[in-house]
XYZ file of C-alpha atoms in Angstrom:
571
model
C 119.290 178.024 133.844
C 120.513 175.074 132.138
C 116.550 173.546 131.510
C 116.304 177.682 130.459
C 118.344 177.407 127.333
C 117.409 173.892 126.196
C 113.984 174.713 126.068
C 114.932 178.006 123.885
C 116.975 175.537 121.809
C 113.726 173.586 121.264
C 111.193 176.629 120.299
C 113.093 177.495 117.884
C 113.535 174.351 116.706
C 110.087 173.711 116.381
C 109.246 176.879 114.413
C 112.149 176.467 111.939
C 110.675 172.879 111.165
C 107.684 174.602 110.350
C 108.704 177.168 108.369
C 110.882 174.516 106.042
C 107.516 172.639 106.094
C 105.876 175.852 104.082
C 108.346 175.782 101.560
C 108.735 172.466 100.721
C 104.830 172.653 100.402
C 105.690 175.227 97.399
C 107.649 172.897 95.274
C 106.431 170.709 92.116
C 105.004 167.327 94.063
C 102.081 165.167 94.061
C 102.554 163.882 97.322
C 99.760 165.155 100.031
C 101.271 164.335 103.321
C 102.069 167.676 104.235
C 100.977 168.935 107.411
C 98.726 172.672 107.798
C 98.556 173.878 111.453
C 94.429 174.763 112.231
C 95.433 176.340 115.369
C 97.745 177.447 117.260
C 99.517 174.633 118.752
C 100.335 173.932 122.741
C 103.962 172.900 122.839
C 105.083 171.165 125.967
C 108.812 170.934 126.346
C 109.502 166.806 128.500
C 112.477 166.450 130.153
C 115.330 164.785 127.944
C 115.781 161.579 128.070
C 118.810 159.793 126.051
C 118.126 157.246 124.020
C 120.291 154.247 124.758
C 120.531 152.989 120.823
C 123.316 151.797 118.556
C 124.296 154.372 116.198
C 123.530 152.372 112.775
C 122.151 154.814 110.064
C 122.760 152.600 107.337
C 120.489 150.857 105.299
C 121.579 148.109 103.059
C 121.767 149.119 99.205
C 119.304 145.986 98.241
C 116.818 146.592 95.591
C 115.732 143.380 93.194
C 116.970 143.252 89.599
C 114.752 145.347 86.887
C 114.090 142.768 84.387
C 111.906 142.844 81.347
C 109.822 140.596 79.693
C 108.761 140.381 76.012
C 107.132 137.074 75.170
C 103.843 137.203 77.165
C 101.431 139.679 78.094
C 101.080 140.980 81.994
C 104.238 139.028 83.079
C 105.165 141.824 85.059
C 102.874 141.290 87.710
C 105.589 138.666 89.188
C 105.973 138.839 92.633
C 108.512 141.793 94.276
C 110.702 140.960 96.953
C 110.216 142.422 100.111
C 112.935 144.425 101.378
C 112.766 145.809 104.830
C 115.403 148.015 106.714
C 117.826 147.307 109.397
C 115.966 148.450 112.585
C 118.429 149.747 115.645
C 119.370 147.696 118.299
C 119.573 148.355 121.867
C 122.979 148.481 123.585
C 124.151 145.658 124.910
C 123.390 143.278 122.215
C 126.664 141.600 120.269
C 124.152 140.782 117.339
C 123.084 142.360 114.652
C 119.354 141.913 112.554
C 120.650 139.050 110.275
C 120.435 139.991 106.884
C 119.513 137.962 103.516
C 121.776 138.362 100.776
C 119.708 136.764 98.254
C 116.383 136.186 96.728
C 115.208 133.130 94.101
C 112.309 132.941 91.569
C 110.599 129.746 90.448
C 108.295 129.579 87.444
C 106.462 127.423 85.022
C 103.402 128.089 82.853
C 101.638 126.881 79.969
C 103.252 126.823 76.521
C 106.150 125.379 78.514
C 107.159 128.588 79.837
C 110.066 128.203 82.860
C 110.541 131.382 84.530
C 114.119 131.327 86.836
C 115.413 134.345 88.815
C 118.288 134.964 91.521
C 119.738 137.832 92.907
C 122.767 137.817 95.111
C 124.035 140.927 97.058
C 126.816 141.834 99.434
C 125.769 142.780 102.764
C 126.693 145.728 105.736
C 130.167 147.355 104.935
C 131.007 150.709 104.668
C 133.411 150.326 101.939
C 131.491 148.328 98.786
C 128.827 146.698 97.475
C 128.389 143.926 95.059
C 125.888 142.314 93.562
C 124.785 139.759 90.602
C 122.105 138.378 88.978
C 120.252 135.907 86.237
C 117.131 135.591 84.773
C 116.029 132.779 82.316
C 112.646 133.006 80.704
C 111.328 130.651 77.710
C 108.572 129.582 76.322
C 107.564 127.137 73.343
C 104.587 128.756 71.788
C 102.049 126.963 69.874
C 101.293 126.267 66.292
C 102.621 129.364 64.966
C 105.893 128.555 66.672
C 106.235 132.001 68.328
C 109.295 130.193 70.465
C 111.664 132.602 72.259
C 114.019 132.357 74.993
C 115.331 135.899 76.952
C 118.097 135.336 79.083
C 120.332 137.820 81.279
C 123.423 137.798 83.344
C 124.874 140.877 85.176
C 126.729 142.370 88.365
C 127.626 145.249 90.155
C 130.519 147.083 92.674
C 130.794 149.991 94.244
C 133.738 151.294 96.428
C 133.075 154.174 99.047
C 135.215 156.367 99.552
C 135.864 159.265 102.204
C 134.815 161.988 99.120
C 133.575 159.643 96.528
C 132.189 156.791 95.153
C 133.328 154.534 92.199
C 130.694 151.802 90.570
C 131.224 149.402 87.646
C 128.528 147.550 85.621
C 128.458 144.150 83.616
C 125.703 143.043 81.373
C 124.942 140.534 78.792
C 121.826 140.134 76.840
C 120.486 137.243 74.732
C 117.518 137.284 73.475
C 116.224 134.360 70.984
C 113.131 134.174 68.963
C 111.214 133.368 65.780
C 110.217 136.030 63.094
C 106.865 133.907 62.663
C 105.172 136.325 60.816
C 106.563 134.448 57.773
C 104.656 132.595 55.816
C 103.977 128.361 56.362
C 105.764 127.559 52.433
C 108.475 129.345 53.612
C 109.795 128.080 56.950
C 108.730 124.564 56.160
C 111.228 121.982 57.798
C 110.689 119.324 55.305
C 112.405 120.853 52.189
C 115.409 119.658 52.017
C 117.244 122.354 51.426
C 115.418 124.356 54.490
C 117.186 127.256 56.208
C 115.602 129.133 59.210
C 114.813 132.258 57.873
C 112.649 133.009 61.106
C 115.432 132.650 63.596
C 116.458 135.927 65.502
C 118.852 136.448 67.965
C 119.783 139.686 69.724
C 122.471 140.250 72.118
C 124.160 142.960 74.016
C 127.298 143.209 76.053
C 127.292 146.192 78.445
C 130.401 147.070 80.580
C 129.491 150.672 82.143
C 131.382 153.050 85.288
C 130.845 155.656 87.350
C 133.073 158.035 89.934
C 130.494 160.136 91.533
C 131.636 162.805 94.427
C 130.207 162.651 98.125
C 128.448 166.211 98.828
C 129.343 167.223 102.466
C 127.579 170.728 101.932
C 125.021 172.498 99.491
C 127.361 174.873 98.555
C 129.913 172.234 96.865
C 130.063 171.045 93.400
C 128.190 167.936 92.649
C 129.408 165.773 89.648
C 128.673 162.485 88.092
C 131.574 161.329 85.565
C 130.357 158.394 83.194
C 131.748 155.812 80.926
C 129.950 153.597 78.841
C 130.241 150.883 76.456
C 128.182 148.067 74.497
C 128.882 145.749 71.804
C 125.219 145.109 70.176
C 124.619 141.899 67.681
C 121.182 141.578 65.992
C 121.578 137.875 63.854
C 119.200 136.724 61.229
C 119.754 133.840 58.564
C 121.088 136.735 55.872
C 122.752 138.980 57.923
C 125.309 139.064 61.156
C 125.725 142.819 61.878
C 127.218 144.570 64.792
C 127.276 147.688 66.672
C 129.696 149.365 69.048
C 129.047 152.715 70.990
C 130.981 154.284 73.666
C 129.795 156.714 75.548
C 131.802 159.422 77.833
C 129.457 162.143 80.355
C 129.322 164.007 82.727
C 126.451 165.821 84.869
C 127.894 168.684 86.868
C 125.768 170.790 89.315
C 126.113 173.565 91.902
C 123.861 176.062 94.015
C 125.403 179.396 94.061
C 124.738 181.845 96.981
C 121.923 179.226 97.986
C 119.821 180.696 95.135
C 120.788 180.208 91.785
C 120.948 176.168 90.961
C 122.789 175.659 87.699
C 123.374 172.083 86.104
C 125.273 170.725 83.033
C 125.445 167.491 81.110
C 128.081 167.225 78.526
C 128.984 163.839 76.662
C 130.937 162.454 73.863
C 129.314 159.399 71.921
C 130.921 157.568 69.322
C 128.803 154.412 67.721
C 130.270 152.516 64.162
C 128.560 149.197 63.054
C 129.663 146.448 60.366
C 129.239 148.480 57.466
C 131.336 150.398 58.568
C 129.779 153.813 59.548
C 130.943 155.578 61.839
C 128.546 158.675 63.937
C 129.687 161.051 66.326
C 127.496 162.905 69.008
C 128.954 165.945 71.024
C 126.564 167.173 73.641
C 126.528 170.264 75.752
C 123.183 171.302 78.118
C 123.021 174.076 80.803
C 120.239 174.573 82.828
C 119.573 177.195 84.862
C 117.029 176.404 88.053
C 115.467 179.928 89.674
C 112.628 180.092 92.558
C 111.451 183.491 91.703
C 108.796 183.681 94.317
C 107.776 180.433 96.433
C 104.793 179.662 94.195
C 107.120 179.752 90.922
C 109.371 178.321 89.675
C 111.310 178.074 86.662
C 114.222 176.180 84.416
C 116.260 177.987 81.624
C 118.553 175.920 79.521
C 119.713 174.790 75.826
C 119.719 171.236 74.599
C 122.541 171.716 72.437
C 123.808 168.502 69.720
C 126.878 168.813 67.317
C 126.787 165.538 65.442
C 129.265 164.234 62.445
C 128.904 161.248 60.430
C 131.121 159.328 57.246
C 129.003 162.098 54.783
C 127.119 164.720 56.783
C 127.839 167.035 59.991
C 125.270 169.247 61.496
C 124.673 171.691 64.647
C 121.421 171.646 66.472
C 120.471 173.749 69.748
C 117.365 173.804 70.912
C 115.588 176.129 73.959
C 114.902 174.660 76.977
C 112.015 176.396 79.360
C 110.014 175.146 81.710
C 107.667 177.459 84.521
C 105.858 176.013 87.112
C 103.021 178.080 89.261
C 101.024 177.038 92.653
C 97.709 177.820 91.838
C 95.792 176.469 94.532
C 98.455 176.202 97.422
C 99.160 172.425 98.310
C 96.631 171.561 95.640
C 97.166 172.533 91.826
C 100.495 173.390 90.069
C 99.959 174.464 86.545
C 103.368 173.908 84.353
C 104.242 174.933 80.553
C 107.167 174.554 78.582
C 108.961 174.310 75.343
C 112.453 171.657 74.882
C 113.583 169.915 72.212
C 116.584 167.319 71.131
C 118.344 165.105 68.792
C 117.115 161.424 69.108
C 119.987 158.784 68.358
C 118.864 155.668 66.442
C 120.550 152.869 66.414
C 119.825 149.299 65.580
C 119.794 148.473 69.196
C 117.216 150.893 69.964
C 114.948 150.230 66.601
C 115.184 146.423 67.553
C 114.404 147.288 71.455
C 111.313 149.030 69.791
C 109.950 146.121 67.445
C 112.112 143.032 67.365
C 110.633 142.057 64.151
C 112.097 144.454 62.538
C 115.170 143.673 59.853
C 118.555 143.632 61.592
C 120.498 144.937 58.912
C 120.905 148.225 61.036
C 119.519 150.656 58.626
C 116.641 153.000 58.140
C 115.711 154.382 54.719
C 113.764 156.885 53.796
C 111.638 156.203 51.096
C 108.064 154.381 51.798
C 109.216 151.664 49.580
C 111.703 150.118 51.313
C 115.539 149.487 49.357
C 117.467 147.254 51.387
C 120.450 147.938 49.351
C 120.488 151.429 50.315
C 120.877 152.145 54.115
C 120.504 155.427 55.524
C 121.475 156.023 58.949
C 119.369 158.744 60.500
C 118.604 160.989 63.673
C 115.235 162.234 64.983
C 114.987 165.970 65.341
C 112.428 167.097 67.648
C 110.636 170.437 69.214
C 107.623 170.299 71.425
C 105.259 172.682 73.935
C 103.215 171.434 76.337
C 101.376 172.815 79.038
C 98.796 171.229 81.759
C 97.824 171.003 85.177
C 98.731 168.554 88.192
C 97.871 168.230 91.870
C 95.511 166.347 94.281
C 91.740 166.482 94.949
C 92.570 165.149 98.584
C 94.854 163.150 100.639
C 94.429 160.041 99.072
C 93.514 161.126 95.370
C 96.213 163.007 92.861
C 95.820 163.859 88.753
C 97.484 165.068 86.223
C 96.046 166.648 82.700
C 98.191 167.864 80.042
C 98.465 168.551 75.883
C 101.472 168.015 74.338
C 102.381 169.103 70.471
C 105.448 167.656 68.953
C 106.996 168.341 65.265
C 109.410 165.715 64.709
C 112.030 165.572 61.412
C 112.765 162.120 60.610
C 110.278 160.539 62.868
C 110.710 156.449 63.093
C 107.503 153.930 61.450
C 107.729 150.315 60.911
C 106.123 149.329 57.916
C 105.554 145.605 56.688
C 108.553 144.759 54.061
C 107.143 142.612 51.391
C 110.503 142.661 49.137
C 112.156 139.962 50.733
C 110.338 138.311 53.314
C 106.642 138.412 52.488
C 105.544 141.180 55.363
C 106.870 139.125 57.652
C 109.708 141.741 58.754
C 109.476 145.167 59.233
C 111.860 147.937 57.826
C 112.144 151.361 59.803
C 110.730 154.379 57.664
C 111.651 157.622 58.163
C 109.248 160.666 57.955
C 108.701 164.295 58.690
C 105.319 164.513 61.293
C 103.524 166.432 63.412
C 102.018 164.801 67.119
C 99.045 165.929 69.311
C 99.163 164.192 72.727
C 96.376 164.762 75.446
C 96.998 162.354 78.597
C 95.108 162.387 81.898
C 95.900 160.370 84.252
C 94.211 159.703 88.394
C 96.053 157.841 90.579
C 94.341 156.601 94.102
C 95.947 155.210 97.137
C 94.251 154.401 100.607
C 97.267 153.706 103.408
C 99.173 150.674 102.044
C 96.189 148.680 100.928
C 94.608 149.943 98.153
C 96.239 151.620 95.046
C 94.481 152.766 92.104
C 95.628 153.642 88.343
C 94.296 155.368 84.873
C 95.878 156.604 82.439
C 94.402 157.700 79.070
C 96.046 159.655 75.851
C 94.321 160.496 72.610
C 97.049 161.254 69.456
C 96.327 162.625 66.843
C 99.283 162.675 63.556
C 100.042 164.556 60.739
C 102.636 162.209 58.506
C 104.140 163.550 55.914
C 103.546 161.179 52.278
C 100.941 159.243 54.280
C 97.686 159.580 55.536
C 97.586 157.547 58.602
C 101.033 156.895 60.958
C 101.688 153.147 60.816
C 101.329 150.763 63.696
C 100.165 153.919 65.924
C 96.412 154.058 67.799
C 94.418 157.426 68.271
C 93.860 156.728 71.838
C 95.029 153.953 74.620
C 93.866 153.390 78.367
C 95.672 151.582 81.010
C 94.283 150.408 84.468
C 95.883 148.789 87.305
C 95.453 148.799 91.052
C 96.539 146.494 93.650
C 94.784 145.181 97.079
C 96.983 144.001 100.127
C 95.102 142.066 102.200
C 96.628 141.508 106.411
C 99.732 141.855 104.273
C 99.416 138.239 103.318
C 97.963 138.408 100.308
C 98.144 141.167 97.727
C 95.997 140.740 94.266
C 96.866 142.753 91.495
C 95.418 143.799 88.328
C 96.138 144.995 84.952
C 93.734 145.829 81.941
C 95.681 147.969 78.945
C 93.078 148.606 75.434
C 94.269 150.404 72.781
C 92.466 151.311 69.376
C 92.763 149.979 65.973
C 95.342 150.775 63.993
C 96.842 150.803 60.057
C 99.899 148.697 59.065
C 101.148 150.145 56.001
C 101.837 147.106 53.322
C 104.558 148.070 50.796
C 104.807 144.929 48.487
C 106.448 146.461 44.649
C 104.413 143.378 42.810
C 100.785 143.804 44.619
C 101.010 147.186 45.539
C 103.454 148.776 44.397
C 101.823 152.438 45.610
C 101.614 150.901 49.047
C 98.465 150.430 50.957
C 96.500 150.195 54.833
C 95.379 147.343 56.403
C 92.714 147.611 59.609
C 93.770 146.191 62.548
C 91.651 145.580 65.066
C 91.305 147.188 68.817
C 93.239 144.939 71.701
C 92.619 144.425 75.109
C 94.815 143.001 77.501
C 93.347 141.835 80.832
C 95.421 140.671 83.604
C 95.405 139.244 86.842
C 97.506 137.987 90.094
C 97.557 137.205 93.732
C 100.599 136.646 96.012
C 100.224 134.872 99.172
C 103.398 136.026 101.545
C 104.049 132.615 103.695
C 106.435 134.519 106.171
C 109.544 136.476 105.452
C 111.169 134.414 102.945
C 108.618 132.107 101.535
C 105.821 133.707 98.766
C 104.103 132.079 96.637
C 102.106 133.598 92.963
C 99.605 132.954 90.301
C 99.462 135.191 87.389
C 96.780 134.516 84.572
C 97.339 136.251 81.663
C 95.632 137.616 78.420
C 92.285 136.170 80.175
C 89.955 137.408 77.500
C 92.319 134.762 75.056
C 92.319 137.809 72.454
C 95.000 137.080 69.868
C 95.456 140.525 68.761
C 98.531 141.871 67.129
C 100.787 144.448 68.816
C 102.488 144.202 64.763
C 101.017 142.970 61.780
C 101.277 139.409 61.106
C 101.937 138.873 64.708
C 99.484 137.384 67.542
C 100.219 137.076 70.929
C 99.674 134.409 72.875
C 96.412 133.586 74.161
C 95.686 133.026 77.544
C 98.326 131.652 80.044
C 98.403 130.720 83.703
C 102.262 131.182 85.368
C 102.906 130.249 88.884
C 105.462 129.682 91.242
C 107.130 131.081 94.326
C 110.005 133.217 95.715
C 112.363 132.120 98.357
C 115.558 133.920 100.469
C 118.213 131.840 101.930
């Protein structure tokens, strides 16, 4: 009788996993591992056996450090750490799987280019987490003296509690370089009365927390309660300004009656700089999730800014919608929407978009730049798209869709000629209207082969200009990486995009402003990574290999091509 009800237990075990598998076959994914009973299955019920195994479900919070890099071309196809899971042990054992609690990167390249990593975590406990790292990357360019030097300390804890979980961030950014855009007469070191005008340096000092709740059931409320703060310093030989912003959020989320999903992000964002200006950001967004059958889907919400600075205050809401629809069950999802929001610039983010640019921490809105008259402005934006997604088998997914976009007080860097000779940039503001299509196929066989293309064409309609500065009409990216016996893996990267216009306002030359072709880049890249064991791998990345000096921004070349190797190690 006893054998009786387990196997009862069982049956309907089995048939509830398969009816969960149907519905999570329903929802928006690209992933094609689910699994479609032919026919009917035979189900034969062993005897139980227990398991003699450690109870030990956790898994070690250990991910490597997302780092960036910004002075040479394909540099991201470093070597990753590899991070593998605590497996359970049998009973009986006093040991456990000994963990590593660090990882170290060692670089050089041409152009003198040292490359230093390491990453330091905390290991099991059940009550916090810690972690820090640094990163140290230089190089000494060539004639042009394109030197720069990015370098990058930060940490991590978190404390677990029974119902919650509180986490604190440190950062601090420095990144150094050379505005060499400028002209030989000017930066020329044997005038004795020489001062750098082509130094840059950019910094940022992050200190960040979070007290997120521990979600024992569905039915409870799940929040995420944010503070944030950085201190942002873009330095030139003129100018020293600085920028403070402090953030306060919160995301909030429940699912009522097991149905109706409703979320909510609300935040309070306060940034002044050295001018002093002072900006204020209140933001409020529901969203309402419904499944209205298991093939559709939709989200219903408001994007919703009230923003206030030293002269002007302004509301702005904007409708949020968004329907998905399983055409082809477990193969095509068709999706279309409308959203919309207030962008936030800052100098931090205009600099983290083109370094070259002037730090003086303003944007104006005239095509001939006035330094003397800064204008501090937001990006206002509304957009539809629509498109399909899916996979044309197991191992090959895609995605097609067409995106419009009217923006108000859109961002373009054009070449100032005032003051430096074109060799810095000033951020333009203008009304324009953006045509995106993007496919993209992505192909991956098991773990050893993985395949990448993605492709947009743009079109722009700028308002006062007849081209958008800087911007292509189309760009293609390919990458794909093959593991070989898990020993070696060889990677690849190849990005083109089209020519472009740089927009040259000089008032004594052309005082009506002007376009200047630049040519098409391509960007081919390459790298193999031989894993020694466990701890011990070893890389060779070649860079730029078609040695194509082509400017990203006018008056700036890359580097050509460049050969970085070195290895990474755990202790």
């Amino acid at each position: 009788m006893k054998l009786y009800s387990i196997q009862i237990c069982l049956f309907a075990f089995v048939f509830a996993l398969i009816g969960n598998a149907n519905r999570v076959a329903a929802q928006d994914t690209l992933r094609s591992d689910n699994i479609v009973l032919i026919s009917t299955p035979s189900v034969v019920i062993a005897n139980a056996i227990k398991e003699k195994t450690l109870p030990n479900p956790e898994v070690p919070a250990t991910k490597a450090p997302e780092l960036s890099y910004t002075g040479v071309p394909g540099l991201q196809l470093g070597i990753k750490p590899s991070i593998n899971p605590v497996k359970p042990m049998m009973i009986g054992s006093n040991s456990y799987t000994k963990l590593k609690n660090n990882y170290t990167k060692l670089g050089f390249g041409n152009y003198s280019s040292p490359l230093i990593e390491f990453y330091m975590n905390s290991l099991r406990s059940r009550s916090y987490h810690g972690n820090v790292f640094f990163k140290h990357y230089s190089a000494k360019g060539d004639e042009a003296y394109n030197n720069f030097s990015d370098n990058q300390l930060g940490g991590e804890v978190k404390r677990f509690f029974k119902k919650s979980t509180l986490s604190m961030q440190g950062n601090y950014q420095r990144n150094g370089f050379r505005a060499y855009g400028l002209p030989d007469s000017i930066t020329d070191k044997n005038n004795p009365f020489f001062i750098d005008p082509a130094k840059r340096i950019l910094s940022t000092f992050n200190l960040s927390g979070k007290l997120s709740n521990v979600q024992h059931d569905s039915a409870s409320t799940r929040y995420d309660i944010g503070l944030n703060y950085y201190l942002f310093n873009g330095s030139s030989y003129s100018s020293d300004p600085k920028e403070h912003d402090l953030l306060i959020d919160g995301n909030f989320s429940k699912l009522i009656q097991g149905v109706h999903h409703v979320e909510l992000y609300t935040g309070l964002n306060v940034v002044s700089n050295s001018y002093p200006f002072t900006r204020t950001y209140f933001r409020f967004n529901p969203v309402y999730n419904l499944s209205i059958q298991s093939n559709l889907h939709m989200k219903l919400g408001m994007n919703t800014t009230y923003y206030k600075d030293d002269a002007n205050s302004g509301f702005y809401p904007f409708l949020v919608v968004d329907t998905r629809y399983e055409l082809i069950p477990k193969k095509t999802i068709s999706f279309v929407g409308i959203t919309g929001d207030v962008i936030k610039n800052t100098n931090r983010t205009v600099l983290g978009e083109n370094r070259f640019t002037d730090p003086i921490g303003s944007v104006n809105t005239a095509l001939i730049p006035n330094p003397s008259q800064p204008v501090f402005t937001n990006t206002r934006y509304t957009q539809m798209y629509f498109g399909l997604k899916g996979n044309l088998s197991s191992t090959l997914g895609y995605l097609v869709r067409y995106n419009y976009r009217t923006a108000k007080d859109m961002l373009f860097f054009v070449n100032d000629y005032s003051y430096s000779r074109g060799a810095n940039f000033t951020a333009v503001a203008a009304d324009a209207k953006i045509t995106t299509i993007t496919a993209e196929i992505n192909y991956q066989f098991s773990e050893k082969i993985r395949l990448a293309a993605t492709g947009n064409i743009y079109g722009y309609k700028v308002s006062g200009l007849s081209k958008a500065p800087q911007l292509p009409t189309s760009d293609l990216r390919l990458n794909g990486t093959y593991n070989i016996g898990d020993k070696f893996l060889l990677k690849t990267d190849i990005y083109f995009m089209n020519q472009r216009y740089a927009y040259i306002a000089d008032p004594i030359s052309s005082p009506a402003g002007k376009f200047e072709k630049m040519k098409s880049l391509l960007d081919l890249n390459m790298g193999i990574d031989y894993r020694y064991n466990k701890t011990v791998s070893l890389f060779l990345n070649v860079n730029n290999i078609t040695a194509n000096r082509y400017m990203r921004w006018y008056n700036y070349q890359v580097y050509g091509i460049n050969v970085h190797g070195g290895l990474a190690f755990t202790l």
